[in-house]
Amino acid sequence: MANSPDLSVFDAFLDRLLDLPSIYQAGLSPDGTQLAWIWAKLGPTAQLWLQPADGSAPPRCLVDDGRDCDYFTWGRDSRSLIVGQSSGGDERISLLQVFLDDRPARRLTPEAPDYYIHGGELLADNRHMVYAANVDPDSGEEIEPAIVYLHDIETGTRKVLARPEKAAFMWPLLSPDDRHVLYERKDLDAAGCQLWLAAVDGSFDREIVNVGAAAKVDGAWSPDSRHVVLAAEGKPHRRIGLWQLGSGSIDWLVDDPARNVEDAVWLRRCSEIVVEENRGARSYMSLLDPVTRTERPFAPGHGTYDPIGITPGGTWISWHYDAQTPARLLRLSKDAPYAVQGPLAVHPARPGIAADELVPAEDYRWRSVDGLEIQGWLFRAKASARGTILLVHGGPTHHDEDAFDPEIQYYLACGFNVLTPNYRGSTGFSLAFEESIKAQGWGGLEQEDIRMGAEALIRDGIAEKGKVGITGTSYGGYSSWWAITHFPVETIAAAAPICGMTDLVVDYETTRPDLRPYSEEMMGGTPATASQRFHDRSPIHFVGDIKGRLLIVQGDNDPNVTPQNVTDVIHRLKAAHIDYELLTFDDEGHGIGRPQNQRILYRRIAEFFARAFQ
């Protein structure tokens, strides 16, 4: 750590950034009168909060018990919520029922299970709930595939509603009338998924939508339980449709190759379907009448607006965000131009940051080695730049948006330019662009997209040779490992991989069972059937080629990219006499999320790159 540049002058700004409460997941109660959301950065764990949807009372905390609130669902009567909680980033969900009145919360499933739970919806009888878990109904042992269960809260007994053959990440959805459960299977091909329907009374379990063994289809219930809104892959685009429960037929409402529709949802008390379309990594919402097929934009103003519900009085509740506006929840008038009626979820003791203190995102484009246009978001340091950081998103089936990120804004304050590249395989552009990563698998042309982004910055005079670093979490961590083991130091001088895969075979064998099909889809097989590709695309085999600086970051409880990825690569680094720095967190999992740890991490990364660029 000798000769570390003094960046302490920016500590106060980092504290202000990390003091901003971060909202993720928000949902209206079924009766539309209450808004619940999860707030992070108010303490060491994420908390569940509540406020009247009309803003008539201030927010109040419902759950702050030392465990992370990861997600929630509303009870049918709007008087309680089911909360999925985990501890220390282990992703081992325990379900808690919390009430809006003075009744004490009750734990519904084991506090420290040795299996993984997805979902958790309460039936109207307030006694039964539906979820998926990879636990054997007879032995209680953890198994590969997840089973859809009907759980009796009073007795603790579980009834099997559906038993898929293979592991898959799935989230069972209970119909509003409590009669059916909608869920996904990946029994046919790791690259696809099919929609299945199980009866809550156990009378049947059958496939209802199959758009191809290697194609995916997502579904969500309509408010009347008579339809399922579909977002289905096709050639070469996604379609939005309605599956009819009575006839089993599908009415395709949006089927346009020129449109990159990503998703759709039919909200309660709304006669129109909300359609999400992405163009150039920006989200655009529209309201589609399923009867007349007329469509109108939902565009209240600058930035991204994403409606989550409508109140009985006709007021929209919507997300709003951009790079200079931390994600917030707004009340909007029912009809265009959707005038802002006021904010919700405002913490009285945590003042915000003015927009002019934050750096906006610039749409930056370059060509990859094969001529494909690649997009990213460029953030320029206000002062003279000391270097440039590539901050690579995870997934890889994800994309970076024009959105506020305290990590980015801190690096900018420290004097770094930041580029967030949306390499091939990212969402946000087209289905063909998203699927193109599979042509070569992980460690293919998408990594060249990132390299060419760095070289474009150098060519355009934004970055300097030998003063470009790379970091990111999960697949961003893998990309950081790839860059430091494969790219010249003039292009990438330093890397700080966070929870990144180093050995794709180890990653496949030690990750959660429901995540293995994703590796198979991306790599075109398993380590047994595609052994050479798994070997060649694993950075661990190329650590002897490292010329730049390396800082390894890992959460000790990570069940996704497990710590064995780090312990194994350290043995190789030592054998090759490659210097490295190591930063681990014993209370984190897949990603570093606790504010006290983010303070340590962001400062360490900024100092690391500043030293590397001297």
XYZ file of C-alpha atoms in Angstrom:
614
model
C 0.000 0.000 0.000
C 3.036 2.294 -0.164
C 2.756 5.565 -2.083
C -1.053 5.374 -2.143
C -2.618 8.574 -3.485
C -4.591 10.430 -0.842
C -8.258 10.185 -1.840
C -9.585 10.905 1.645
C -10.853 14.289 0.499
C -13.635 12.398 -1.292
C -14.677 10.354 1.767
C -17.380 12.801 2.798
C -18.963 12.623 -0.662
C -18.859 8.812 -0.576
C -20.577 8.881 2.819
C -23.319 11.069 1.385
C -23.758 8.747 -1.601
C -24.009 5.655 0.568
C -26.344 7.376 3.025
C -28.940 7.586 0.261
C -31.495 4.829 0.900
C -31.721 2.483 -2.091
C -35.186 1.240 -3.010
C -35.597 -2.111 -4.718
C -38.847 -3.986 -5.237
C -41.984 -2.020 -4.536
C -45.549 -3.249 -4.706
C -49.091 -2.053 -4.121
C -51.374 -4.032 -1.840
C -54.185 -5.898 -3.639
C -56.698 -3.287 -2.494
C -54.400 -0.512 -3.762
C -54.272 1.424 -0.500
C -50.776 0.548 0.767
C -47.342 0.664 -0.826
C -44.578 -1.630 0.430
C -40.932 -1.562 -0.598
C -37.505 -2.784 0.458
C -35.004 -0.159 1.563
C -31.266 -0.837 1.632
C -28.478 1.294 3.115
C -30.474 2.379 6.181
C -28.498 -0.124 8.233
C -26.466 -3.293 7.857
C -29.441 -5.214 6.409
C -32.221 -4.452 3.923
C -35.538 -3.536 5.552
C -39.238 -3.712 4.627
C -41.171 -0.422 4.753
C -44.779 0.649 4.264
C -46.708 3.831 3.461
C -50.301 4.662 2.468
C -50.408 4.880 -1.322
C -52.037 8.310 -1.134
C -49.103 9.661 0.888
C -51.384 10.597 3.808
C -48.923 9.252 6.396
C -45.135 8.970 6.517
C -43.295 5.710 5.835
C -42.916 3.217 8.663
C -40.611 0.231 9.045
C -42.231 -3.199 9.172
C -39.180 -5.477 9.314
C -35.700 -4.698 10.646
C -34.648 -7.847 12.479
C -31.001 -8.315 11.509
C -31.778 -10.439 8.436
C -31.921 -9.145 4.871
C -35.355 -8.687 3.345
C -34.787 -10.009 -0.184
C -38.344 -9.883 -1.563
C -41.990 -9.843 -0.525
C -45.474 -10.718 -1.730
C -48.782 -9.346 -0.506
C -51.459 -11.409 1.214
C -54.811 -11.508 -0.562
C -56.539 -9.465 2.156
C -53.886 -6.684 2.063
C -53.350 -7.148 5.808
C -50.075 -9.071 5.755
C -47.019 -9.765 3.615
C -44.805 -12.785 3.065
C -41.140 -11.748 3.225
C -38.236 -13.775 1.863
C -35.208 -13.274 4.110
C -31.614 -14.440 4.036
C -28.551 -13.937 6.201
C -25.048 -12.846 5.265
C -25.685 -13.188 1.541
C -26.177 -16.965 1.723
C -29.372 -16.844 -0.431
C -30.967 -19.509 1.820
C -34.433 -17.985 1.995
C -36.640 -18.218 5.053
C -40.254 -17.025 4.765
C -41.684 -14.647 7.350
C -45.271 -13.409 7.620
C -45.530 -9.838 8.834
C -48.820 -8.114 9.673
C -49.834 -4.503 9.179
C -51.517 -4.358 12.593
C -49.904 -5.030 15.979
C -49.746 -8.816 15.675
C -46.215 -10.226 15.947
C -44.546 -11.585 12.815
C -44.347 -15.360 12.463
C -41.676 -17.524 10.869
C -43.236 -19.872 8.282
C -40.238 -21.907 7.139
C -36.922 -22.833 8.818
C -34.755 -19.848 9.682
C -31.604 -21.489 8.313
C -32.660 -24.011 5.651
C -30.166 -26.199 3.814
C -32.083 -25.752 0.558
C -33.237 -22.856 -1.649
C -36.758 -21.408 -1.676
C -38.208 -19.306 -4.501
C -41.395 -17.314 -4.130
C -43.995 -17.602 -1.416
C -47.600 -16.512 -1.976
C -50.375 -16.713 0.592
C -53.815 -18.019 -0.349
C -56.959 -16.155 0.663
C -57.582 -18.642 3.489
C -54.447 -17.233 5.203
C -53.444 -20.794 6.015
C -51.797 -22.112 2.865
C -49.013 -20.745 0.699
C -47.256 -21.766 -2.508
C -43.512 -21.732 -3.167
C -40.766 -23.749 -4.858
C -37.923 -25.443 -2.979
C -35.232 -27.958 -3.910
C -35.985 -30.201 -0.956
C -37.145 -33.819 -1.123
C -40.689 -34.206 0.264
C -39.877 -37.520 1.936
C -36.304 -37.286 3.188
C -36.078 -33.532 3.660
C -32.708 -33.591 1.914
C -31.577 -30.996 -0.626
C -32.029 -32.182 -4.224
C -31.274 -30.773 -7.695
C -34.726 -29.841 -9.089
C -37.082 -27.499 -7.241
C -40.524 -28.822 -6.351
C -43.663 -26.680 -6.247
C -45.263 -27.037 -2.835
C -48.558 -26.135 -1.179
C -47.545 -25.447 2.421
C -49.979 -25.670 5.330
C -48.879 -22.961 7.751
C -50.773 -24.377 10.721
C -49.443 -27.946 10.508
C -46.175 -27.325 8.635
C -46.988 -30.082 6.150
C -46.211 -29.731 2.445
C -48.152 -31.116 -0.496
C -46.407 -31.608 -3.845
C -48.174 -29.743 -6.662
C -45.515 -30.143 -9.349
C -42.292 -32.113 -9.667
C -40.050 -30.976 -12.576
C -37.460 -33.433 -13.834
C -34.519 -31.016 -13.978
C -33.180 -28.093 -12.000
C -34.267 -24.621 -13.037
C -34.617 -21.186 -11.529
C -38.380 -20.788 -11.311
C -40.793 -18.600 -9.406
C -44.289 -20.129 -9.091
C -47.138 -17.627 -9.471
C -50.472 -18.215 -7.781
C -53.530 -17.147 -9.775
C -55.562 -14.344 -8.128
C -58.480 -16.747 -7.614
C -56.185 -19.263 -5.809
C -57.046 -22.111 -8.199
C -53.867 -22.510 -10.276
C -50.104 -22.165 -10.081
C -48.103 -20.976 -13.102
C -44.455 -22.008 -13.252
C -41.551 -22.713 -15.637
C -39.755 -25.919 -16.533
C -36.430 -26.474 -18.314
C -36.786 -30.224 -18.762
C -36.342 -30.160 -22.557
C -33.295 -27.921 -23.091
C -31.155 -25.735 -20.851
C -31.574 -22.855 -23.319
C -35.367 -22.819 -23.191
C -38.253 -22.953 -20.784
C -41.898 -23.911 -21.033
C -44.875 -22.729 -19.012
C -46.745 -25.272 -16.928
C -49.964 -25.052 -14.973
C -50.680 -26.976 -11.765
C -53.991 -27.107 -9.926
C -53.900 -26.007 -6.293
C -56.178 -28.944 -5.445
C -53.593 -31.292 -6.951
C -55.860 -32.558 -9.736
C -53.453 -31.845 -12.621
C -50.053 -30.540 -13.687
C -49.590 -29.917 -17.407
C -47.650 -27.950 -19.992
C -49.605 -25.017 -21.425
C -47.158 -22.960 -23.554
C -44.200 -24.317 -25.512
C -42.630 -22.059 -28.135
C -39.722 -24.430 -28.762
C -37.442 -26.636 -26.710
C -34.614 -24.064 -26.822
C -36.821 -20.952 -26.651
C -38.012 -19.158 -23.543
C -41.454 -17.925 -22.585
C -42.329 -15.912 -19.487
C -45.838 -15.561 -18.110
C -47.809 -13.550 -15.568
C -51.450 -13.739 -14.519
C -54.125 -11.286 -15.579
C -56.122 -9.764 -12.697
C -59.173 -11.894 -13.570
C -57.213 -15.201 -13.512
C -58.571 -16.037 -16.977
C -55.468 -15.138 -18.974
C -51.693 -15.357 -18.809
C -49.690 -12.501 -20.311
C -46.821 -13.962 -22.336
C -43.419 -12.664 -23.413
C -42.147 -15.341 -25.789
C -38.971 -15.726 -27.806
C -39.303 -16.253 -31.514
C -37.223 -15.827 -34.625
C -35.842 -13.215 -34.534
C -37.832 -11.271 -31.912
C -40.011 -11.528 -28.804
C -43.773 -11.447 -28.941
C -46.374 -10.361 -26.402
C -49.485 -12.512 -26.196
C -52.443 -13.627 -24.104
C -53.003 -17.293 -23.304
C -56.662 -18.115 -22.654
C -57.338 -20.384 -19.694
C -60.664 -21.613 -21.075
C -59.563 -22.549 -24.601
C -55.783 -22.803 -24.301
C -55.422 -20.552 -27.355
C -52.915 -17.711 -27.698
C -53.713 -14.267 -29.045
C -50.489 -12.562 -30.111
C -50.929 -8.850 -29.410
C -47.444 -7.577 -30.315
C -45.582 -9.467 -33.037
C -43.274 -6.981 -34.728
C -39.660 -7.821 -35.666
C -38.823 -4.116 -35.574
C -39.660 -3.863 -31.872
C -37.500 -5.130 -29.021
C -40.250 -5.889 -26.517
C -38.840 -7.375 -23.316
C -41.778 -7.953 -20.984
C -45.413 -7.217 -20.220
C -47.655 -7.197 -17.152
C -51.366 -6.681 -16.533
C -51.793 -4.708 -13.317
C -54.830 -4.749 -11.031
C -57.430 -2.045 -11.699
C -55.925 -1.403 -15.121
C -57.731 -2.171 -18.387
C -54.467 -2.012 -20.341
C -51.343 -4.150 -20.360
C -48.036 -2.446 -19.549
C -45.502 -3.327 -22.276
C -41.767 -2.778 -21.810
C -39.697 -2.114 -24.917
C -35.949 -1.488 -24.900
C -34.134 0.581 -27.478
C -30.439 1.332 -27.110
C -30.412 0.203 -23.460
C -33.268 2.555 -22.576
C -36.650 1.318 -21.401
C -39.850 2.669 -22.924
C -43.239 1.784 -21.463
C -46.563 1.735 -23.242
C -50.172 0.869 -22.376
C -51.775 -1.711 -24.667
C -55.533 -2.312 -24.844
C -55.887 -6.100 -25.318
C -59.291 -5.713 -26.982
C -58.757 -2.892 -29.463
C -54.949 -3.380 -29.631
C -54.448 0.353 -29.470
C -51.259 1.358 -27.729
C -50.204 4.627 -26.131
C -46.881 5.646 -24.634
C -46.416 5.965 -20.886
C -43.855 8.776 -20.918
C -44.329 11.362 -18.186
C -40.970 13.041 -18.769
C -37.172 12.690 -18.876
C -35.681 9.496 -17.525
C -37.173 6.051 -17.106
C -40.720 5.724 -15.799
C -41.939 2.222 -14.941
C -45.476 1.917 -13.514
C -45.986 -0.621 -10.724
C -49.690 -0.113 -10.054
C -52.738 2.096 -10.000
C -54.756 3.036 -6.924
C -58.558 2.767 -6.610
C -58.704 6.512 -7.220
C -56.862 6.196 -10.511
C -53.433 7.437 -9.428
C -50.425 5.740 -10.966
C -47.545 4.653 -8.745
C -44.374 4.586 -10.826
C -40.617 4.229 -10.614
C -38.554 7.115 -11.949
C -34.776 7.282 -12.348
C -31.764 8.320 -14.408
C -28.064 8.832 -13.673
C -28.726 12.092 -11.822
C -31.942 10.903 -10.142
C -31.672 8.031 -7.642
C -34.571 5.608 -8.118
C -37.712 7.022 -6.555
C -41.444 6.293 -6.394
C -43.906 8.889 -7.637
C -47.653 9.387 -7.636
C -48.807 10.378 -11.145
C -52.158 11.479 -12.524
C -54.187 8.841 -14.371
C -54.020 10.305 -17.874
C -51.319 11.861 -20.057
C -49.240 13.891 -19.471
C -49.219 12.018 -16.112
C -48.545 15.018 -13.905
C -46.514 14.336 -10.765
C -48.765 14.480 -7.689
C -45.975 13.859 -5.228
C -43.246 11.464 -4.117
C -43.564 8.403 -1.916
C -40.952 6.503 0.101
C -39.051 9.623 1.191
C -36.940 9.112 4.290
C -37.220 12.161 6.570
C -33.716 11.837 8.015
C -31.771 11.122 4.825
C -31.440 14.201 2.612
C -30.876 13.640 -1.062
C -28.160 14.871 -3.396
C -28.804 17.621 -5.924
C -28.761 16.573 -9.565
C -26.004 19.056 -10.421
C -23.683 17.247 -7.990
C -24.005 14.094 -10.090
C -22.534 13.369 -13.524
C -24.936 12.477 -16.363
C -24.522 9.447 -18.592
C -23.441 9.829 -22.220
C -24.427 7.314 -24.892
C -21.062 6.081 -26.227
C -20.664 3.755 -29.222
C -17.826 1.852 -30.875
C -17.229 -1.013 -33.283
C -16.036 -4.422 -32.169
C -13.526 -6.610 -34.007
C -16.227 -7.985 -36.331
C -17.771 -4.583 -37.036
C -20.714 -4.995 -34.638
C -21.758 -1.734 -32.996
C -21.466 -1.825 -29.197
C -23.027 0.676 -26.822
C -22.078 1.764 -23.334
C -22.631 4.604 -20.911
C -19.733 7.012 -20.525
C -19.319 9.151 -17.409
C -16.639 11.823 -17.531
C -14.773 13.005 -14.460
C -15.439 16.670 -13.755
C -11.766 17.421 -13.153
C -8.737 16.257 -15.097
C -8.939 12.480 -15.218
C -6.302 10.396 -13.443
C -7.442 7.297 -15.360
C -10.427 5.358 -16.687
C -12.395 2.464 -15.170
C -14.446 -0.051 -17.126
C -17.282 -1.143 -14.820
C -18.707 -4.304 -16.389
C -22.200 -5.532 -15.582
C -23.016 -9.072 -14.506
C -25.385 -11.562 -16.016
C -24.349 -11.538 -18.785
C -28.102 -11.465 -19.600
C -28.558 -7.944 -18.247
C -27.713 -4.403 -19.315
C -26.529 -1.172 -17.778
C -28.939 1.744 -17.923
C -28.865 5.504 -17.633
C -29.290 5.106 -13.879
C -27.823 6.411 -10.636
C -25.005 4.339 -9.179
C -23.144 5.565 -6.072
C -20.068 3.550 -7.038
C -19.806 5.314 -10.394
C -20.371 8.758 -8.917
C -17.681 8.183 -6.286
C -15.099 7.120 -8.878
C -15.946 10.210 -10.911
C -15.359 12.400 -7.862
C -11.990 10.697 -7.375
C -10.990 11.723 -10.901
C -11.735 8.611 -12.961
C -13.741 8.409 -16.157
C -16.098 5.421 -16.110
C -17.472 3.346 -18.998
C -20.176 0.714 -18.485
C -20.115 -1.422 -21.669
C -23.185 -3.288 -22.904
C -21.310 -6.053 -24.691
C -23.001 -8.644 -26.931
C -25.147 -10.902 -24.812
C -26.612 -7.907 -22.997
C -30.319 -7.270 -22.969
C -31.628 -3.880 -24.031
C -31.037 -4.064 -27.799
C -32.524 -7.042 -29.612
C -33.081 -10.733 -29.043
C -30.462 -11.494 -31.713
C -27.908 -9.303 -29.904
C -28.744 -10.985 -26.595
C -28.426 -14.480 -28.068
C -25.213 -13.738 -30.004
C -23.004 -14.503 -26.995
C -23.910 -18.176 -27.356
C -22.175 -18.477 -30.731
C -18.809 -18.803 -29.005
C -19.824 -19.038 -25.352
C -18.386 -17.142 -22.428
C -14.932 -15.758 -23.113
C -15.701 -15.193 -26.791
C -16.366 -12.060 -28.801
C -18.113 -10.330 -25.912
C -14.716 -9.929 -24.287
C -13.401 -8.403 -27.505
C -16.325 -5.966 -27.346
C -15.009 -4.831 -23.965
C -11.406 -4.610 -25.169
C -12.414 -2.567 -28.182
C -14.357 -0.245 -25.892
C -11.162 0.476 -23.965
C -9.237 1.024 -27.184
C -11.941 3.339 -28.526
C -11.633 5.483 -25.408
C -7.884 5.685 -25.943
C -8.326 6.478 -29.650
C -10.860 9.214 -28.855
C -8.526 10.851 -26.334
C -10.765 10.068 -23.359
C -8.422 7.480 -21.839
C -4.642 7.022 -21.858
C -2.653 3.900 -22.592
C -1.622 2.168 -19.373
C -4.279 4.032 -17.380
C -7.363 1.897 -17.957
C -8.622 -0.532 -15.321
C -11.532 -2.942 -15.175
C -13.837 -4.131 -12.411
C -17.268 -5.671 -12.019
C -19.225 -8.264 -10.084
C -20.190 -11.813 -11.122
C -19.886 -11.921 -14.920
C -18.286 -8.488 -14.605
C -15.772 -10.162 -12.307
C -15.212 -12.921 -14.859
C -14.678 -10.272 -17.550
C -12.147 -8.563 -15.280
C -10.260 -11.846 -14.887
C -10.417 -12.381 -18.633
C -9.081 -8.911 -19.405
C -6.112 -9.068 -17.026
C -5.107 -12.537 -18.315
C -5.580 -11.841 -22.038
C -5.255 -8.130 -22.893
C -2.025 -6.115 -23.110
C -1.187 -3.881 -20.163
C -1.374 -0.845 -22.449
C -5.099 -1.613 -22.842
C -5.912 -2.960 -19.371
C -3.383 -2.024 -16.710
C -5.232 -3.308 -13.657
C -8.228 -5.444 -12.696
C -10.375 -5.770 -9.594
C -12.662 -8.782 -10.154
C -15.489 -9.091 -7.609
C -17.062 -12.521 -7.084
C -15.891 -13.513 -10.555
C -15.555 -17.004 -12.012
C -11.968 -18.144 -12.490
C -12.489 -21.822 -13.336
C -15.735 -22.489 -15.211
C -15.653 -26.169 -14.268
C -15.390 -25.353 -10.561
C -18.071 -22.725 -11.001
C -20.407 -25.244 -12.636
C -19.812 -27.907 -10.010
C -20.093 -25.697 -6.912
C -22.804 -23.196 -7.817
C -26.466 -23.465 -6.835
C -28.259 -26.302 -8.679
C -30.809 -23.977 -10.275
C -28.025 -21.910 -11.872
C -26.225 -24.749 -13.659
C -28.612 -24.775 -16.642
C -27.596 -21.170 -17.336
C -23.936 -22.222 -17.663
C -24.996 -25.069 -19.965
C -27.008 -22.665 -22.120
C -24.186 -20.141 -22.399
C -21.390 -22.671 -22.924
C -23.265 -25.038 -25.212
C -22.964 -28.012 -22.876
C -21.576 -29.250 -19.574
C -17.941 -29.720 -18.544
C -18.380 -33.348 -19.593
C -19.730 -32.589 -23.080
C -17.820 -29.359 -23.812
C -14.659 -29.917 -21.789
C -12.272 -28.061 -24.119
C -14.430 -24.944 -24.215
C -14.791 -24.912 -20.414
C -11.002 -25.212 -20.114
C -10.104 -22.614 -22.735
C -12.547 -20.050 -21.354
C -11.371 -20.352 -17.740
C -9.014 -17.491 -16.773
C -7.338 -19.681 -14.129
C -5.336 -21.386 -16.883
C -3.821 -18.102 -18.067
C -2.757 -16.353 -14.845
C 0.866 -16.747 -15.834
C 0.224 -14.169 -18.570
C -0.807 -11.427 -16.124
C 1.289 -8.287 -16.554
C -0.899 -5.713 -14.814
C -2.035 -5.171 -11.232
C -4.626 -7.429 -9.591
C -7.010 -6.959 -6.666
C -9.282 -9.959 -5.903
C -12.581 -9.333 -4.067
C -14.872 -12.068 -2.745
C -17.839 -12.579 -0.438
C -17.139 -15.556 1.807
C -20.775 -16.742 1.761
C -21.258 -16.606 -2.003
C -23.326 -19.631 -3.171
C -23.374 -18.458 -6.787
C -19.683 -17.958 -7.615
C -18.256 -19.804 -4.647
C -15.047 -18.883 -2.792
C -13.362 -21.962 -4.272
C -12.943 -19.855 -7.420
C -10.625 -17.651 -5.339
C -8.789 -20.276 -3.302
C -7.980 -22.277 -6.434
C -6.755 -19.303 -8.438
C -4.566 -18.109 -5.560
C -2.660 -21.408 -5.698
C -2.028 -20.808 -9.412
C -0.996 -17.186 -8.844
C 1.509 -18.207 -6.187
C 2.892 -20.966 -8.394
C 3.359 -18.439 -11.218
C 4.860 -15.828 -8.829
C 2.178 -13.293 -9.736
C 1.554 -10.562 -7.154
C -2.014 -9.845 -6.106
C -4.058 -8.131 -3.426
C -6.989 -9.815 -1.693
C -10.073 -8.317 -0.051
C -12.733 -10.614 1.411
C -15.899 -10.024 3.413
C -17.145 -12.645 5.876
C -20.700 -11.237 5.947
C -21.291 -10.995 2.187
C -22.397 -13.368 -0.548
C -22.646 -12.781 -4.287
C -21.723 -9.123 -4.426
C -20.800 -6.617 -1.760
C -24.028 -4.961 -0.635
C -23.766 -3.755 2.949
C -23.077 0.002 3.126
C -20.240 -0.350 5.631
C -18.560 -2.864 3.309
C -19.192 -0.780 0.212
C -17.355 2.099 1.887
C -14.346 -0.156 2.343
C -14.617 -1.651 -1.154
C -15.056 1.529 -3.179
C -12.233 3.315 -1.358
C -9.945 0.330 -1.822
C -10.713 0.031 -5.542
C -10.202 3.768 -6.129
C -6.869 3.685 -4.298
C -5.867 0.507 -6.138
C -6.467 2.006 -9.577
C -4.870 5.321 -8.605
C -1.691 3.501 -7.580
C -1.766 1.325 -10.686
C -1.998 4.367 -12.955
C 0.850 6.349 -11.356
